[in-house]
């Protein structure tokens, strides 16, 4: 039995649908209030990690359903199958990290429906999204521009036919909106 198997008593949020990320705020707000605090909590100080996760969030949240993994949940589009696999095959072998990640989840809701956390708990979903990369022993290059981050996303993050150009388009669109908001 899986470490996170639980009965599903309700429909999981944002399953299979594109997520309207900008209801949460602009990129600076996401970085400052969600991504960076989550990475700090995990003890990750590499600035490129935050950029990769921001790009992953921007891109995956905007992917059309045809390019999202089947049963994708939340803005990072993580499937219940991958979520379970990360817990069973990766975190089960790293109890300290597992405990740390579990600390981001809701106390009662995680026990009732752990996959739902991917849809409504952005700090938890961010940590799990990072684990998608980390469990592959991904090493970010010293110099990361959006194009190199896009290639990493394309080859390392689950999707159905997403391309680096999807990542770059989402990145450019988000930062265009950020520039317009400043003016």
C-alpha positions as protocol buffer text, in pm:
chain_id: "A"
residue {
  index: 1
  type: UNK
  ca { x: 0 y: 0 z: 0 }
}
residue {
  index: 2
  type: UNK
  ca { x: 126 y: 345 z: -86 }
}
residue {
  index: 3
  type: UNK
  ca { x: 256 y: 581 z: 178 }
}
residue {
  index: 4
  type: UNK
  ca { x: -2 y: 837 z: 73 }
}
residue {
  index: 5
  type: UNK
  ca { x: -293 y: 626 z: -43 }
}
residue {
  index: 6
  type: UNK
  ca { x: -616 y: 759 z: 97 }
}
residue {
  index: 7
  type: UNK
  ca { x: -982 y: 730 z: 15 }
}
residue {
  index: 8
  type: UNK
  ca { x: -1104 y: 1006 z: -212 }
}
residue {
  index: 9
  type: UNK
  ca { x: -1414 y: 1153 z: -64 }
}
residue {
  index: 10
  type: UNK
  ca { x: -1440 y: 1447 z: -301 }
}
residue {
  index: 11
  type: UNK
  ca { x: -1330 y: 1557 z: -645 }
}
residue {
  index: 12
  type: UNK
  ca { x: -974 y: 1680 z: -658 }
}
residue {
  index: 13
  type: UNK
  ca { x: -928 y: 2048 z: -743 }
}
residue {
  index: 14
  type: UNK
  ca { x: -801 y: 2172 z: -1079 }
}
residue {
  index: 15
  type: UNK
  ca { x: -767 y: 1825 z: -1222 }
}
residue {
  index: 16
  type: UNK
  ca { x: -694 y: 1831 z: -1595 }
}
residue {
  index: 17
  type: UNK
  ca { x: -775 y: 2200 z: -1636 }
}
residue {
  index: 18
  type: UNK
  ca { x: -547 y: 2494 z: -1700 }
}
residue {
  index: 19
  type: UNK
  ca { x: -493 y: 2701 z: -1389 }
}
residue {
  index: 20
  type: UNK
  ca { x: -537 y: 3080 z: -1383 }
}
residue {
  index: 21
  type: UNK
  ca { x: -209 y: 3158 z: -1217 }
}
residue {
  index: 22
  type: UNK
  ca { x: -243 y: 3532 z: -1219 }
}
residue {
  index: 23
  type: UNK
  ca { x: -536 y: 3516 z: -982 }
}
residue {
  index: 24
  type: UNK
  ca { x: -259 y: 3454 z: -729 }
}
residue {
  index: 25
  type: UNK
  ca { x: -58 y: 3763 z: -825 }
}
residue {
  index: 26
  type: UNK
  ca { x: 223 y: 3865 z: -1054 }
}
residue {
  index: 27
  type: UNK
  ca { x: 558 y: 3687 z: -1086 }
}
residue {
  index: 28
  type: UNK
  ca { x: 728 y: 3904 z: -824 }
}
residue {
  index: 29
  type: UNK
  ca { x: 453 y: 3825 z: -574 }
}
residue {
  index: 30
  type: UNK
  ca { x: 475 y: 3453 z: -651 }
}
residue {
  index: 31
  type: UNK
  ca { x: 852 y: 3456 z: -613 }
}
residue {
  index: 32
  type: UNK
  ca { x: 855 y: 3664 z: -298 }
}
residue {
  index: 33
  type: UNK
  ca { x: 558 y: 3513 z: -113 }
}
residue {
  index: 34
  type: UNK
  ca { x: 549 y: 3151 z: -224 }
}
residue {
  index: 35
  type: UNK
  ca { x: 848 y: 3020 z: -414 }
}
residue {
  index: 36
  type: UNK
  ca { x: 1133 y: 3175 z: -217 }
}
residue {
  index: 37
  type: UNK
  ca { x: 987 y: 3103 z: 129 }
}
residue {
  index: 38
  type: UNK
  ca { x: 926 y: 2742 z: 24 }
}
residue {
  index: 39
  type: UNK
  ca { x: 1280 y: 2704 z: -107 }
}
residue {
  index: 40
  type: UNK
  ca { x: 1418 y: 2870 z: 206 }
}
residue {
  index: 41
  type: UNK
  ca { x: 1216 y: 2625 z: 417 }
}
residue {
  index: 42
  type: UNK
  ca { x: 1370 y: 2338 z: 217 }
}
residue {
  index: 43
  type: UNK
  ca { x: 1719 y: 2485 z: 262 }
}
residue {
  index: 44
  type: UNK
  ca { x: 1769 y: 2549 z: -110 }
}
residue {
  index: 45
  type: UNK
  ca { x: 1961 y: 2867 z: -179 }
}
residue {
  index: 46
  type: UNK
  ca { x: 2031 y: 2840 z: -553 }
}
residue {
  index: 47
  type: UNK
  ca { x: 1861 y: 3132 z: -729 }
}
residue {
  index: 48
  type: UNK
  ca { x: 1828 y: 2925 z: -1047 }
}
residue {
  index: 49
  type: UNK
  ca { x: 1608 y: 2675 z: -863 }
}
residue {
  index: 50
  type: UNK
  ca { x: 1355 y: 2950 z: -796 }
}
residue {
  index: 51
  type: UNK
  ca { x: 1371 y: 3058 z: -1159 }
}
residue {
  index: 52
  type: UNK
  ca { x: 1321 y: 2700 z: -1279 }
}
residue {
  index: 53
  type: UNK
  ca { x: 1022 y: 2654 z: -1051 }
}
residue {
  index: 54
  type: UNK
  ca { x: 875 y: 2989 z: -1153 }
}
residue {
  index: 55
  type: UNK
  ca { x: 909 y: 2894 z: -1519 }
}
residue {
  index: 56
  type: UNK
  ca { x: 764 y: 2550 z: -1448 }
}
residue {
  index: 57
  type: UNK
  ca { x: 470 y: 2708 z: -1269 }
}
residue {
  index: 58
  type: UNK
  ca { x: 412 y: 2965 z: -1543 }
}
residue {
  index: 59
  type: UNK
  ca { x: 439 y: 2715 z: -1824 }
}
residue {
  index: 60
  type: UNK
  ca { x: 256 y: 2421 z: -1675 }
}
residue {
  index: 61
  type: UNK
  ca { x: -30 y: 2638 z: -1549 }
}
residue {
  index: 62
  type: UNK
  ca { x: -82 y: 2764 z: -1905 }
}
residue {
  index: 63
  type: UNK
  ca { x: -45 y: 2437 z: -2091 }
}
residue {
  index: 64
  type: UNK
  ca { x: -358 y: 2332 z: -2276 }
}
residue {
  index: 65
  type: UNK
  ca { x: -519 y: 2016 z: -2143 }
}
residue {
  index: 66
  type: UNK
  ca { x: -386 y: 1815 z: -2439 }
}
residue {
  index: 67
  type: UNK
  ca { x: -27 y: 1886 z: -2324 }
}
residue {
  index: 68
  type: UNK
  ca { x: -84 y: 1839 z: -1951 }
}
residue {
  index: 69
  type: UNK
  ca { x: -26 y: 1496 z: -1803 }
}
residue {
  index: 70
  type: UNK
  ca { x: -337 y: 1289 z: -1756 }
}
residue {
  index: 71
  type: UNK
  ca { x: -518 y: 1371 z: -1432 }
}
residue {
  index: 72
  type: UNK
  ca { x: -290 y: 1671 z: -1370 }
}
residue {
  index: 73
  type: UNK
  ca { x: -368 y: 1851 z: -1046 }
}
residue {
  index: 74
  type: UNK
  ca { x: -298 y: 2215 z: -967 }
}
residue {
  index: 75
  type: UNK
  ca { x: -81 y: 2474 z: -1134 }
}
residue {
  index: 76
  type: UNK
  ca { x: 221 y: 2244 z: -1151 }
}
residue {
  index: 77
  type: UNK
  ca { x: 14 y: 1976 z: -1324 }
}
residue {
  index: 78
  type: UNK
  ca { x: 133 y: 1687 z: -1109 }
}
residue {
  index: 79
  type: UNK
  ca { x: -52 y: 1360 z: -1148 }
}
residue {
  index: 80
  type: UNK
  ca { x: -160 y: 1149 z: -849 }
}
residue {
  index: 81
  type: UNK
  ca { x: 55 y: 867 z: -990 }
}
residue {
  index: 82
  type: UNK
  ca { x: 373 y: 1080 z: -992 }
}
residue {
  index: 83
  type: UNK
  ca { x: 288 y: 1223 z: -650 }
}
residue {
  index: 84
  type: UNK
  ca { x: 255 y: 873 z: -507 }
}
residue {
  index: 85
  type: UNK
  ca { x: 570 y: 757 z: -682 }
}
residue {
  index: 86
  type: UNK
  ca { x: 772 y: 1046 z: -535 }
}
residue {
  index: 87
  type: UNK
  ca { x: 653 y: 953 z: -186 }
}
residue {
  index: 88
  type: UNK
  ca { x: 697 y: 578 z: -227 }
}
residue {
  index: 89
  type: UNK
  ca { x: 1021 y: 565 z: -424 }
}
residue {
  index: 90
  type: UNK
  ca { x: 1205 y: 881 z: -324 }
}
residue {
  index: 91
  type: UNK
  ca { x: 1083 y: 1028 z: 3 }
}
residue {
  index: 92
  type: UNK
  ca { x: 1042 y: 685 z: 167 }
}
residue {
  index: 93
  type: UNK
  ca { x: 1422 y: 655 z: 148 }
}
residue {
  index: 94
  type: UNK
  ca { x: 1477 y: 1002 z: 293 }
}
residue {
  index: 95
  type: UNK
  ca { x: 1275 y: 1026 z: 614 }
}
residue {
  index: 96
  type: UNK
  ca { x: 1412 y: 1365 z: 720 }
}
residue {
  index: 97
  type: UNK
  ca { x: 1321 y: 1521 z: 386 }
}
residue {
  index: 98
  type: UNK
  ca { x: 984 y: 1343 z: 390 }
}
residue {
  index: 99
  type: UNK
  ca { x: 909 y: 1487 z: 733 }
}
residue {
  index: 100
  type: UNK
  ca { x: 1010 y: 1832 z: 613 }
}
residue {
  index: 101
  type: UNK
  ca { x: 786 y: 1808 z: 305 }
}
residue {
  index: 102
  type: UNK
  ca { x: 500 y: 1671 z: 514 }
}
residue {
  index: 103
  type: UNK
  ca { x: 537 y: 1978 z: 734 }
}
residue {
  index: 104
  type: UNK
  ca { x: 411 y: 2190 z: 444 }
}
residue {
  index: 105
  type: UNK
  ca { x: 89 y: 1990 z: 410 }
}
residue {
  index: 106
  type: UNK
  ca { x: -234 y: 2055 z: 597 }
}
residue {
  index: 107
  type: UNK
  ca { x: -266 y: 1852 z: 912 }
}
residue {
  index: 108
  type: UNK
  ca { x: -600 y: 1683 z: 846 }
}
residue {
  index: 109
  type: UNK
  ca { x: -659 y: 1732 z: 474 }
}
residue {
  index: 110
  type: UNK
  ca { x: -338 y: 1554 z: 375 }
}
residue {
  index: 111
  type: UNK
  ca { x: -452 y: 1244 z: 560 }
}
residue {
  index: 112
  type: UNK
  ca { x: -796 y: 1253 z: 400 }
}
residue {
  index: 113
  type: UNK
  ca { x: -686 y: 1332 z: 40 }
}
residue {
  index: 114
  type: UNK
  ca { x: -313 y: 1392 z: -4 }
}
residue {
  index: 115
  type: UNK
  ca { x: -336 y: 1461 z: -378 }
}
residue {
  index: 116
  type: UNK
  ca { x: -572 y: 1752 z: -318 }
}
residue {
  index: 117
  type: UNK
  ca { x: -279 y: 1935 z: -155 }
}
residue {
  index: 118
  type: UNK
  ca { x: -133 y: 1973 z: -505 }
}
residue {
  index: 119
  type: UNK
  ca { x: -433 y: 2182 z: -604 }
}
residue {
  index: 120
  type: UNK
  ca { x: -483 y: 2414 z: -310 }
}
residue {
  index: 121
  type: UNK
  ca { x: -155 y: 2424 z: -117 }
}
residue {
  index: 122
  type: UNK
  ca { x: 92 y: 2608 z: -336 }
}
residue {
  index: 123
  type: UNK
  ca { x: 386 y: 2576 z: -95 }
}
residue {
  index: 124
  type: UNK
  ca { x: 339 y: 2199 z: -77 }
}
residue {
  index: 125
  type: UNK
  ca { x: 291 y: 2175 z: -456 }
}
residue {
  index: 126
  type: UNK
  ca { x: 608 y: 2383 z: -507 }
}
residue {
  index: 127
  type: UNK
  ca { x: 807 y: 2145 z: -288 }
}
residue {
  index: 128
  type: UNK
  ca { x: 671 y: 1844 z: -476 }
}
residue {
  index: 129
  type: UNK
  ca { x: 746 y: 2012 z: -811 }
}
residue {
  index: 130
  type: UNK
  ca { x: 1105 y: 2062 z: -696 }
}
residue {
  index: 131
  type: UNK
  ca { x: 1121 y: 1694 z: -601 }
}
residue {
  index: 132
  type: UNK
  ca { x: 1024 y: 1606 z: -959 }
}
residue {
  index: 133
  type: UNK
  ca { x: 1357 y: 1758 z: -1061 }
}
residue {
  index: 134
  type: UNK
  ca { x: 1559 y: 1667 z: -753 }
}
residue {
  index: 135
  type: UNK
  ca { x: 1483 y: 1294 z: -763 }
}
residue {
  index: 136
  type: UNK
  ca { x: 1638 y: 1292 z: -1112 }
}
residue {
  index: 137
  type: UNK
  ca { x: 1955 y: 1431 z: -951 }
}
residue {
  index: 138
  type: UNK
  ca { x: 1927 y: 1740 z: -1168 }
}
residue {
  index: 139
  type: UNK
  ca { x: 2221 y: 1974 z: -1143 }
}
residue {
  index: 140
  type: UNK
  ca { x: 2150 y: 2323 z: -1264 }
}
residue {
  index: 141
  type: UNK
  ca { x: 2429 y: 2482 z: -1467 }
}
residue {
  index: 142
  type: UNK
  ca { x: 2610 y: 2780 z: -1318 }
}
residue {
  index: 143
  type: UNK
  ca { x: 2463 y: 3010 z: -1583 }
}
residue {
  index: 144
  type: UNK
  ca { x: 2090 y: 2963 z: -1643 }
}
residue {
  index: 145
  type: UNK
  ca { x: 1900 y: 3181 z: -1883 }
}
residue {
  index: 146
  type: UNK
  ca { x: 1534 y: 3123 z: -1967 }
}
residue {
  index: 147
  type: UNK
  ca { x: 1627 y: 2915 z: -2274 }
}
residue {
  index: 148
  type: UNK
  ca { x: 1838 y: 2673 z: -2070 }
}
residue {
  index: 149
  type: UNK
  ca { x: 1566 y: 2650 z: -1804 }
}
residue {
  index: 150
  type: UNK
  ca { x: 1315 y: 2579 z: -2082 }
}
residue {
  index: 151
  type: UNK
  ca { x: 1526 y: 2290 z: -2210 }
}
residue {
  index: 152
  type: UNK
  ca { x: 1554 y: 2149 z: -1857 }
}
residue {
  index: 153
  type: UNK
  ca { x: 1176 y: 2170 z: -1817 }
}
residue {
  index: 154
  type: UNK
  ca { x: 1115 y: 2009 z: -2156 }
}
residue {
  index: 155
  type: UNK
  ca { x: 1337 y: 1709 z: -2083 }
}
residue {
  index: 156
  type: UNK
  ca { x: 1283 y: 1666 z: -1708 }
}
residue {
  index: 157
  type: UNK
  ca { x: 928 y: 1767 z: -1618 }
}
residue {
  index: 158
  type: UNK
  ca { x: 622 y: 1556 z: -1705 }
}
residue {
  index: 159
  type: UNK
  ca { x: 396 y: 1677 z: -1985 }
}
residue {
  index: 160
  type: UNK
  ca { x: 252 y: 1541 z: -2308 }
}
residue {
  index: 161
  type: UNK
  ca { x: 437 y: 1701 z: -2594 }
}
residue {
  index: 162
  type: UNK
  ca { x: 522 y: 2029 z: -2426 }
}
residue {
  index: 163
  type: UNK
  ca { x: 820 y: 2203 z: -2578 }
}
residue {
  index: 164
  type: UNK
  ca { x: 1079 y: 2449 z: -2460 }
}
residue {
  index: 165
  type: UNK
  ca { x: 897 y: 2709 z: -2669 }
}
residue {
  index: 166
  type: UNK
  ca { x: 589 y: 2665 z: -2442 }
}
residue {
  index: 167
  type: UNK
  ca { x: 807 y: 2745 z: -2141 }
}
residue {
  index: 168
  type: UNK
  ca { x: 963 y: 3048 z: -2311 }
}
residue {
  index: 169
  type: UNK
  ca { x: 627 y: 3179 z: -2430 }
}
residue {
  index: 170
  type: UNK
  ca { x: 483 y: 3158 z: -2077 }
}
residue {
  index: 171
  type: UNK
  ca { x: 798 y: 3320 z: -1935 }
}
residue {
  index: 172
  type: UNK
  ca { x: 789 y: 3610 z: -2182 }
}
residue {
  index: 173
  type: UNK
  ca { x: 415 y: 3663 z: -2138 }
}
residue {
  index: 174
  type: UNK
  ca { x: 446 y: 3676 z: -1760 }
}
residue {
  index: 175
  type: UNK
  ca { x: 732 y: 3921 z: -1766 }
}
residue {
  index: 176
  type: UNK
  ca { x: 558 y: 4138 z: -2028 }
}
residue {
  index: 177
  type: UNK
  ca { x: 263 y: 4158 z: -1791 }
}
residue {
  index: 178
  type: UNK
  ca { x: 502 y: 4241 z: -1507 }
}
residue {
  index: 179
  type: UNK
  ca { x: 655 y: 4526 z: -1710 }
}
residue {
  index: 180
  type: UNK
  ca { x: 311 y: 4660 z: -1805 }
}
residue {
  index: 181
  type: UNK
  ca { x: 206 y: 4656 z: -1441 }
}
residue {
  index: 182
  type: UNK
  ca { x: 507 y: 4868 z: -1346 }
}
residue {
  index: 183
  type: UNK
  ca { x: 429 y: 5137 z: -1605 }
}
